PDB file of C-alpha atoms and ligand atoms in Angstrom:
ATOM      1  CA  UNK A 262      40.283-155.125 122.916  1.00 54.00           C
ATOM      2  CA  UNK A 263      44.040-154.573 124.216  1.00 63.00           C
ATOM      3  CA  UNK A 264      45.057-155.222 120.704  1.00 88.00           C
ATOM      4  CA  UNK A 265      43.430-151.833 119.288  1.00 95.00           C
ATOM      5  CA  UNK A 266      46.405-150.188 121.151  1.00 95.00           C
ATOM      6  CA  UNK A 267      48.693-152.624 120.461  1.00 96.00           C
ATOM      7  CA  UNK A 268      50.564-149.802 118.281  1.00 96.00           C
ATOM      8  CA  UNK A 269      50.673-147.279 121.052  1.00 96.00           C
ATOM      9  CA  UNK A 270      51.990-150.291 123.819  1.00 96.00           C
ATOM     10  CA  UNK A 271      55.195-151.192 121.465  1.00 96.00           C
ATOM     11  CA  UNK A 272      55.288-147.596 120.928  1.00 97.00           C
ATOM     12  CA  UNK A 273      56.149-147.228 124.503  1.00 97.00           C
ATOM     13  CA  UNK A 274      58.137-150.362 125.402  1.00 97.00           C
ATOM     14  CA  UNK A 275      60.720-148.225 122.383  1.00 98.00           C
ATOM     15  CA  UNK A 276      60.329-144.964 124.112  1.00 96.00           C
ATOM     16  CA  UNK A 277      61.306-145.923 127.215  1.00 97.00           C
ATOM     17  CA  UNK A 278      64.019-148.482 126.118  1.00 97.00           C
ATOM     18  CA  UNK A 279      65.341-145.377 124.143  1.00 96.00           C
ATOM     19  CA  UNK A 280      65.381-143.513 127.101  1.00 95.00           C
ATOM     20  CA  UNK A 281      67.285-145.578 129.330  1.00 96.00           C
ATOM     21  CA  UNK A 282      69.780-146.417 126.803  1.00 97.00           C
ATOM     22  CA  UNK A 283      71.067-142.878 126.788  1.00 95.00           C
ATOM     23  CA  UNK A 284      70.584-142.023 130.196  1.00 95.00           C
ATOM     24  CA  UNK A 285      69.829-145.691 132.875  1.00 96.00           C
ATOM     25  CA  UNK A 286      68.696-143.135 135.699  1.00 95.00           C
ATOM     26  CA  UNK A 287      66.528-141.270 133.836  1.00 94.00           C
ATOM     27  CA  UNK A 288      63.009-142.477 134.707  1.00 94.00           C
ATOM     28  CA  UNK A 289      64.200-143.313 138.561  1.00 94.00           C
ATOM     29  CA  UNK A 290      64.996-139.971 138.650  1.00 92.00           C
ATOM     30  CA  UNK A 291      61.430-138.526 137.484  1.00 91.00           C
ATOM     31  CA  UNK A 292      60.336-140.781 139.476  1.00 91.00           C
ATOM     32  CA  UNK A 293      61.644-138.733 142.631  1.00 88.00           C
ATOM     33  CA  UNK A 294      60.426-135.841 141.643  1.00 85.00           C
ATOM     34  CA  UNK A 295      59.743-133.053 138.624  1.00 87.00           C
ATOM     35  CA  UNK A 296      61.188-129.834 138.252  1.00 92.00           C
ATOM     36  CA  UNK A 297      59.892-127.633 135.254  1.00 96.00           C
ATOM     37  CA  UNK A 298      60.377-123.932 134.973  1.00 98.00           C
ATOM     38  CA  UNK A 299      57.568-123.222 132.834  1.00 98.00           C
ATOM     39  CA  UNK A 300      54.117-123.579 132.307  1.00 98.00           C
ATOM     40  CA  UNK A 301      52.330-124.668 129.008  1.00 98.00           C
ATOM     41  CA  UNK A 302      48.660-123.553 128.776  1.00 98.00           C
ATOM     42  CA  UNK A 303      48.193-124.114 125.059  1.00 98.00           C
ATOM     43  CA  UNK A 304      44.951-125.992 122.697  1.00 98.00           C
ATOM     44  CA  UNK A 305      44.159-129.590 122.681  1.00 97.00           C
ATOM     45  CA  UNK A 306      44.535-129.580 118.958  1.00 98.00           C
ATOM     46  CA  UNK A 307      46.414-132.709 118.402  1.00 97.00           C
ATOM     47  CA  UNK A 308      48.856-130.907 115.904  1.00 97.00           C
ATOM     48  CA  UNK A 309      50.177-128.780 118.730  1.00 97.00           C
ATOM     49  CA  UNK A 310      52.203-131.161 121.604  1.00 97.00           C
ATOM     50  CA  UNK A 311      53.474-128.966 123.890  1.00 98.00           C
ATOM     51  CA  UNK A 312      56.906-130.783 124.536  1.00 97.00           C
ATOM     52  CA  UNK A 313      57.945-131.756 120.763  1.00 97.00           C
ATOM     53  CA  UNK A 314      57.745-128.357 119.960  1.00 97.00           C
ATOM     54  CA  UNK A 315      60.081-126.483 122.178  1.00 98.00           C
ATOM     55  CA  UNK A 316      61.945-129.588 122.571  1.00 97.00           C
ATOM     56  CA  UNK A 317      61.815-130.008 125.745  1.00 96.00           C
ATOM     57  CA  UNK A 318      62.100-133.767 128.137  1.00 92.00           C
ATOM     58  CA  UNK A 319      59.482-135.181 130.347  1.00 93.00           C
ATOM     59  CA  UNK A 320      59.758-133.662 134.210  1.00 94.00           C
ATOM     60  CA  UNK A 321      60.502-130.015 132.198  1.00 96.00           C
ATOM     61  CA  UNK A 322      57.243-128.599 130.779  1.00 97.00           C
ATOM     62  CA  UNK A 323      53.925-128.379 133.211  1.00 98.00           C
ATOM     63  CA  UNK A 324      51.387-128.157 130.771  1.00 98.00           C
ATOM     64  CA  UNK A 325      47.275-127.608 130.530  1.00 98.00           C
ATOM     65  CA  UNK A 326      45.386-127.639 127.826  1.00 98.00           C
ATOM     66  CA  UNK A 327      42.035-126.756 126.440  1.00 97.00           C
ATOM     67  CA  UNK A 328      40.266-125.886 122.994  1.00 96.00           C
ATOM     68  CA  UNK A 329      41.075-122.381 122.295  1.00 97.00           C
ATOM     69  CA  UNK A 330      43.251-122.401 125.045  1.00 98.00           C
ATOM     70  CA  UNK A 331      41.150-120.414 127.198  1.00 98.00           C
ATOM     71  CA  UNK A 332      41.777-119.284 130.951  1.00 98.00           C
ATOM     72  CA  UNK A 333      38.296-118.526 132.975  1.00 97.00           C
ATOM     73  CA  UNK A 334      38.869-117.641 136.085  1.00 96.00           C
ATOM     74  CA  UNK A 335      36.104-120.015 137.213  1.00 97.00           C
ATOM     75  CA  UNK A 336      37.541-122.908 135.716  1.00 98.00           C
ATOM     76  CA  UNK A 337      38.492-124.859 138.465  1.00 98.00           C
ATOM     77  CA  UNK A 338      40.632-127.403 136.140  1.00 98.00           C
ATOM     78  CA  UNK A 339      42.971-124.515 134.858  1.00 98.00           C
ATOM     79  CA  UNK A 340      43.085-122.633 138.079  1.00 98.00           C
ATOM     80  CA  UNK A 341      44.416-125.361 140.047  1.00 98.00           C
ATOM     81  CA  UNK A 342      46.760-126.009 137.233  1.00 98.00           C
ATOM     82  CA  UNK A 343      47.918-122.505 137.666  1.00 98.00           C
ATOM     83  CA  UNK A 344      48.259-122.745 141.798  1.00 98.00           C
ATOM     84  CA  UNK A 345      49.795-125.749 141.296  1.00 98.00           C
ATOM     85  CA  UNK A 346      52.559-124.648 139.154  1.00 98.00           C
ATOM     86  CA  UNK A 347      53.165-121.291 141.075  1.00 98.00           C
ATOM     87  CA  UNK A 348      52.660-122.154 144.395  1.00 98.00           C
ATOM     88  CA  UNK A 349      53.971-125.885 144.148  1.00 97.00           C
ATOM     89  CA  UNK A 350      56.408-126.286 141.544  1.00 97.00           C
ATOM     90  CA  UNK A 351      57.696-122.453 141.356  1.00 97.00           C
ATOM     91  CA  UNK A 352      57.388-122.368 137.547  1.00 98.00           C
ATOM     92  CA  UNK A 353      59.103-119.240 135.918  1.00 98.00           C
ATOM     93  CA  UNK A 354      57.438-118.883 133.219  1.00 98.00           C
ATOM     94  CA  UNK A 355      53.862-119.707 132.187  1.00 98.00           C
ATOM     95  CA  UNK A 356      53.856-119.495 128.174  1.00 98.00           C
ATOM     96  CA  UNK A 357      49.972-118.857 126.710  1.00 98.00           C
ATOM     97  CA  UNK A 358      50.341-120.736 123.398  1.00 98.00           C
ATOM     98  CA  UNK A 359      47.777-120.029 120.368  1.00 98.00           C
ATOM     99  CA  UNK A 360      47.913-122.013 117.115  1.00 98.00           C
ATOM    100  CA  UNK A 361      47.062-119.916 113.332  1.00 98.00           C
ATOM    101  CA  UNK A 362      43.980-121.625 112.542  1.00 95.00           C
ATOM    102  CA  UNK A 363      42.618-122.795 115.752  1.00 97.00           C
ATOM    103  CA  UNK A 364      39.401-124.534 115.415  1.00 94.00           C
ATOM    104  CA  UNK A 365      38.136-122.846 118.656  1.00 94.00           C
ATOM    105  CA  UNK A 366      38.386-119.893 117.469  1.00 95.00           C
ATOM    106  CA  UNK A 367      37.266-120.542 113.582  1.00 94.00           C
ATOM    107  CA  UNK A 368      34.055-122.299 115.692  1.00 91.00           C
ATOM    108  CA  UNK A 369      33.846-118.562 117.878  1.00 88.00           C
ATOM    109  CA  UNK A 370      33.150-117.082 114.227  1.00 88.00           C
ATOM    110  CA  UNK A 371      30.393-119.116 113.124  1.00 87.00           C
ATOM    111  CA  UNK A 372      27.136-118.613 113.848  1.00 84.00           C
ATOM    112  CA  UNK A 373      25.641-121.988 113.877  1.00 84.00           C
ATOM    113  CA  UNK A 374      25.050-123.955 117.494  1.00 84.00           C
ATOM    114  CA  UNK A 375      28.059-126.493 118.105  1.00 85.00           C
ATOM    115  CA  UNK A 376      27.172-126.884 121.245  1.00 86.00           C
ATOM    116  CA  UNK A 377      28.997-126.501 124.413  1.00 85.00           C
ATOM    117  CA  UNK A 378      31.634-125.706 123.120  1.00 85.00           C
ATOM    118  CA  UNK A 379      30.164-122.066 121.962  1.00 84.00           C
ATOM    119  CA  UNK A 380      29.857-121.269 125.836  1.00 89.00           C
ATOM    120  CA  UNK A 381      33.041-122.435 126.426  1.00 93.00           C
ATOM    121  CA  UNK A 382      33.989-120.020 123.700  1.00 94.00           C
ATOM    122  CA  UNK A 383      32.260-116.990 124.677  1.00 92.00           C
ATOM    123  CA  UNK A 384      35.116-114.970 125.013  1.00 95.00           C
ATOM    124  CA  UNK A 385      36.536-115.318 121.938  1.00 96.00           C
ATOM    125  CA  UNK A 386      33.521-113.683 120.458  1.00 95.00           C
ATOM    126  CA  UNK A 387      33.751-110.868 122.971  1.00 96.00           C
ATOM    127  CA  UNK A 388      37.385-110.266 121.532  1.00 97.00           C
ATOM    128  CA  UNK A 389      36.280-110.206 118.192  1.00 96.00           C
ATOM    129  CA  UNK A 390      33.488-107.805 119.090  1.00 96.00           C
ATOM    130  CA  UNK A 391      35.715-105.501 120.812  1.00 97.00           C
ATOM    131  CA  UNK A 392      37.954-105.708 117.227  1.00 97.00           C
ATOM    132  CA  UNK A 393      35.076-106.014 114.781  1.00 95.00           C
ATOM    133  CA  UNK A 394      36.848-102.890 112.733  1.00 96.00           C
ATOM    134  CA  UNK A 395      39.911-104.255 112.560  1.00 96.00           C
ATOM    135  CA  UNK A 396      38.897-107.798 111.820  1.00 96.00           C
ATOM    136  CA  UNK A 397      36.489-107.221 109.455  1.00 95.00           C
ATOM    137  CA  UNK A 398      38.678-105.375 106.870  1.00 96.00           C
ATOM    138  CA  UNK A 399      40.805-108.875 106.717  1.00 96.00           C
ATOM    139  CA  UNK A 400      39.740-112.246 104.487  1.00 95.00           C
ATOM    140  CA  UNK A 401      38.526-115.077 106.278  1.00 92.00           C
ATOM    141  CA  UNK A 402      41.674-116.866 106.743  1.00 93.00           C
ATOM    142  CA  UNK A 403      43.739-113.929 108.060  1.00 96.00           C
ATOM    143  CA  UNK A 404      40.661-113.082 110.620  1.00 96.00           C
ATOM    144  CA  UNK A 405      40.726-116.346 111.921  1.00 96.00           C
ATOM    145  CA  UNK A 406      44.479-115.662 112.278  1.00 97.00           C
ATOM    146  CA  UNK A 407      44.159-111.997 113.883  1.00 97.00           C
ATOM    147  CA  UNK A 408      41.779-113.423 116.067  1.00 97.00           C
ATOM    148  CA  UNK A 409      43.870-115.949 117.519  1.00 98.00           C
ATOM    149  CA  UNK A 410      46.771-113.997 118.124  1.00 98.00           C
ATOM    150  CA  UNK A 411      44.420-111.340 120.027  1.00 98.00           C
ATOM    151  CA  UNK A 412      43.051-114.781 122.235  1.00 98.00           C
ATOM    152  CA  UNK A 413      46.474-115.405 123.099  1.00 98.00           C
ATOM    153  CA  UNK A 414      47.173-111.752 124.414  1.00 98.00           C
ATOM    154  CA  UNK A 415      43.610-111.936 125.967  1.00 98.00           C
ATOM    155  CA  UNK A 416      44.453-115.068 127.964  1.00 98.00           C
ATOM    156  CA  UNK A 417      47.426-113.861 128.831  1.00 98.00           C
ATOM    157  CA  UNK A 418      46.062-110.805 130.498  1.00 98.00           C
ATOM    158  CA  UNK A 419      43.726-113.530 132.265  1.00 98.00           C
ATOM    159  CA  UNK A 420      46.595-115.326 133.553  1.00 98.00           C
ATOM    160  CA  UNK A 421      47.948-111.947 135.382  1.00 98.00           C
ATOM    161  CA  UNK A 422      44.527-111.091 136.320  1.00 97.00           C
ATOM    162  CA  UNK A 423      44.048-114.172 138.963  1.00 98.00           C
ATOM    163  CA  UNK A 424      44.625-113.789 142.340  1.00 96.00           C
ATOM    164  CA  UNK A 425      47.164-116.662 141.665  1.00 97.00           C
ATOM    165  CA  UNK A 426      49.444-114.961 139.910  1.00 98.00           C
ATOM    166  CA  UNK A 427      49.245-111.467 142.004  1.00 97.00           C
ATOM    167  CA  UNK A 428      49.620-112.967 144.836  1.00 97.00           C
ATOM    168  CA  UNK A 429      52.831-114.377 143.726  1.00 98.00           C
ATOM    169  CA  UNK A 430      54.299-110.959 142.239  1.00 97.00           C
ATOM    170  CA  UNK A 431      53.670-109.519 145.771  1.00 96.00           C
ATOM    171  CA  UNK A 432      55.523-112.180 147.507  1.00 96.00           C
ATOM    172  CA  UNK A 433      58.389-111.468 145.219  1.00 97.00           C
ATOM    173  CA  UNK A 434      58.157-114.530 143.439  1.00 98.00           C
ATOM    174  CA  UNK A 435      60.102-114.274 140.054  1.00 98.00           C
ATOM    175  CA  UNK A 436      57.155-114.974 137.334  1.00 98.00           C
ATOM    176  CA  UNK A 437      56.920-114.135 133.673  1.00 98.00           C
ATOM    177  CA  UNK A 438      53.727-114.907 131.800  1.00 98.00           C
ATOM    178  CA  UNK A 439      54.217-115.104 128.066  1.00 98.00           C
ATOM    179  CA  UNK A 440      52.230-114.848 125.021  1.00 98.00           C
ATOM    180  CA  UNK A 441      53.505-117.354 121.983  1.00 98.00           C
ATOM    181  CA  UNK A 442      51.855-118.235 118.747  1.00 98.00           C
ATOM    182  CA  UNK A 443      52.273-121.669 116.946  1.00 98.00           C
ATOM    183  CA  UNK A 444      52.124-122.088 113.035  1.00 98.00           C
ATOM    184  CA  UNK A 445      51.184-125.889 112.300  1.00 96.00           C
ATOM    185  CA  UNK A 446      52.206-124.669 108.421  1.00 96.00           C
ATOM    186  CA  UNK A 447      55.975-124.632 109.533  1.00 97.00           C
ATOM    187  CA  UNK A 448      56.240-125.570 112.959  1.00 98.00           C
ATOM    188  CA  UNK A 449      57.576-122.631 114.134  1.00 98.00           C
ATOM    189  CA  UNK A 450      56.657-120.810 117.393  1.00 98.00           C
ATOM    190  CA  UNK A 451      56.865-117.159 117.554  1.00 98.00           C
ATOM    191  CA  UNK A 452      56.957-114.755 120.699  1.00 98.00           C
ATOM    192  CA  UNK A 453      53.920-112.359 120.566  1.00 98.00           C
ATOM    193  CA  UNK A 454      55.960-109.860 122.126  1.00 97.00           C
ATOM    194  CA  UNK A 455      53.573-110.019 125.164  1.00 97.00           C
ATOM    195  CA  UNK A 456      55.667-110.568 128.934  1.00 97.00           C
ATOM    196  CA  UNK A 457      53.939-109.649 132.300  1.00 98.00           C
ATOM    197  CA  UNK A 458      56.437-109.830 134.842  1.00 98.00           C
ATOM    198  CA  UNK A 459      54.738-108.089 137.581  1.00 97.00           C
ATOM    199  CA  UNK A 460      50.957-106.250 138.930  1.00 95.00           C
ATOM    200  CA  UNK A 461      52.439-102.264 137.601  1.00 95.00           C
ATOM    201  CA  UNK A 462      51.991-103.721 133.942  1.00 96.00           C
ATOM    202  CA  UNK A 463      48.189-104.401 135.101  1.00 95.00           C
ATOM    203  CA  UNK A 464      45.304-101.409 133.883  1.00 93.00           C
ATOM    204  CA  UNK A 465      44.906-100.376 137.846  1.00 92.00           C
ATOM    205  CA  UNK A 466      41.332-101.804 137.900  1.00 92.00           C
ATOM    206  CA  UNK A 467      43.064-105.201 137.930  1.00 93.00           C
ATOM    207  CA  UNK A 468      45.142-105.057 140.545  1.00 92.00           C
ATOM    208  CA  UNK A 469      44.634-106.595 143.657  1.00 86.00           C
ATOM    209  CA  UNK A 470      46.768-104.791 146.349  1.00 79.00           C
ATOM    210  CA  UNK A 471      47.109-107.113 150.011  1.00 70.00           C
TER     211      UNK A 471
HETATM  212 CO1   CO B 679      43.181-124.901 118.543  1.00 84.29          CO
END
């Protein structure tokens, strides 16, 4: 029934009257064509949309998301997200977003089957293997914490890993990949202090030389 939505559908009809009361061209202009600089790759969690939170307008953020977001190399969905952005659109930046909290990577901890989802999550529980030391010292709630910050720098590394993004560094392409963490306690987004910018920041083993 069309009236379930019939929220979301006045919703809209106010968006975009908003929209071109400030600025008439605005959607015709979208329409031609989008332009963003950066790259989103951040979790489906509902309490995390991409635009809102770095305030930016429709046609200015490219974004993918996942739970946990997680970059495989054999995901076909995020890797042509990735080419797409880089080879297409000429993004700048691609920003790896984590969230404190993250379900995906609470659900990594557990040991009970969820499902698919805990294949999807595999590497999460790699990470925490690789840190079980460190992690283990913490409470629950700052482990799930730790652990998603140390996804995020993780995924990052990913990101650089690809042939995607190597390929671009050696064609001189200007390309910064970006680790960020979200708090959904204060909305605040904080730089991880992680920034690839080209293949010498790569362990050697990584790098794929042409
Ligand atoms: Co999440």
């Amino acid at each position: 029934m069309a009236d379930e939505l019939a929220d979301l559908f006045q919703n809209n009809r106010h968006w975009a009257a908003q929209h071109i009361a400030q600025d008439p061209d605005f959607f015709t202009r979208l329409w031609q064509q989008q332009n963003p600089q950066y790259l989103w790759i951040g979790c489906s969690d509902s309490r995390v949309p991409a635009n809102d939170i770095v305030g930016l307008a429709p046609g200015e953020l490219f974004v993918h998301r996942n739970v946990g977001n997680m970059v495989y190399h054999t995901d076909f969905n995020c890797m042509s997200v990735l080419q797409y952005a880089i080879e297409i659109l000429q993004v700048k930046h691609i920003i790896v977003t984590g969230h404190y909290g993250c379900g995906g990577v609470r659900a990594a901890l557990q040991n009970r089957e969820l499902g698919l989802i805990d294949n999807w999550l595999y590497d999460v529980r790699d990470i925490y293997d690789r840190n079980r030391s460190k992690l283990e010292r913490l409470s629950e709630e700052e482990r799930v914490d730790r652990l998603c910050e140390m996804n995020v720098v993780q995924q990052v590394a990913n990101v650089c890993h690809t042939t995607i993004v190597q390929r671009a560094w050696h064609n001189g392409q200007q390309l910064s990949v970006h680790g960020c963490i979200y708090s959904v306690k204060d909305g605040i987004l904080r730089d991880l202090g992680v920034r690839v910018t080209g293949a010498e920041q790569l362990a050697p083993v990584y790098r794929i030389e042409e």
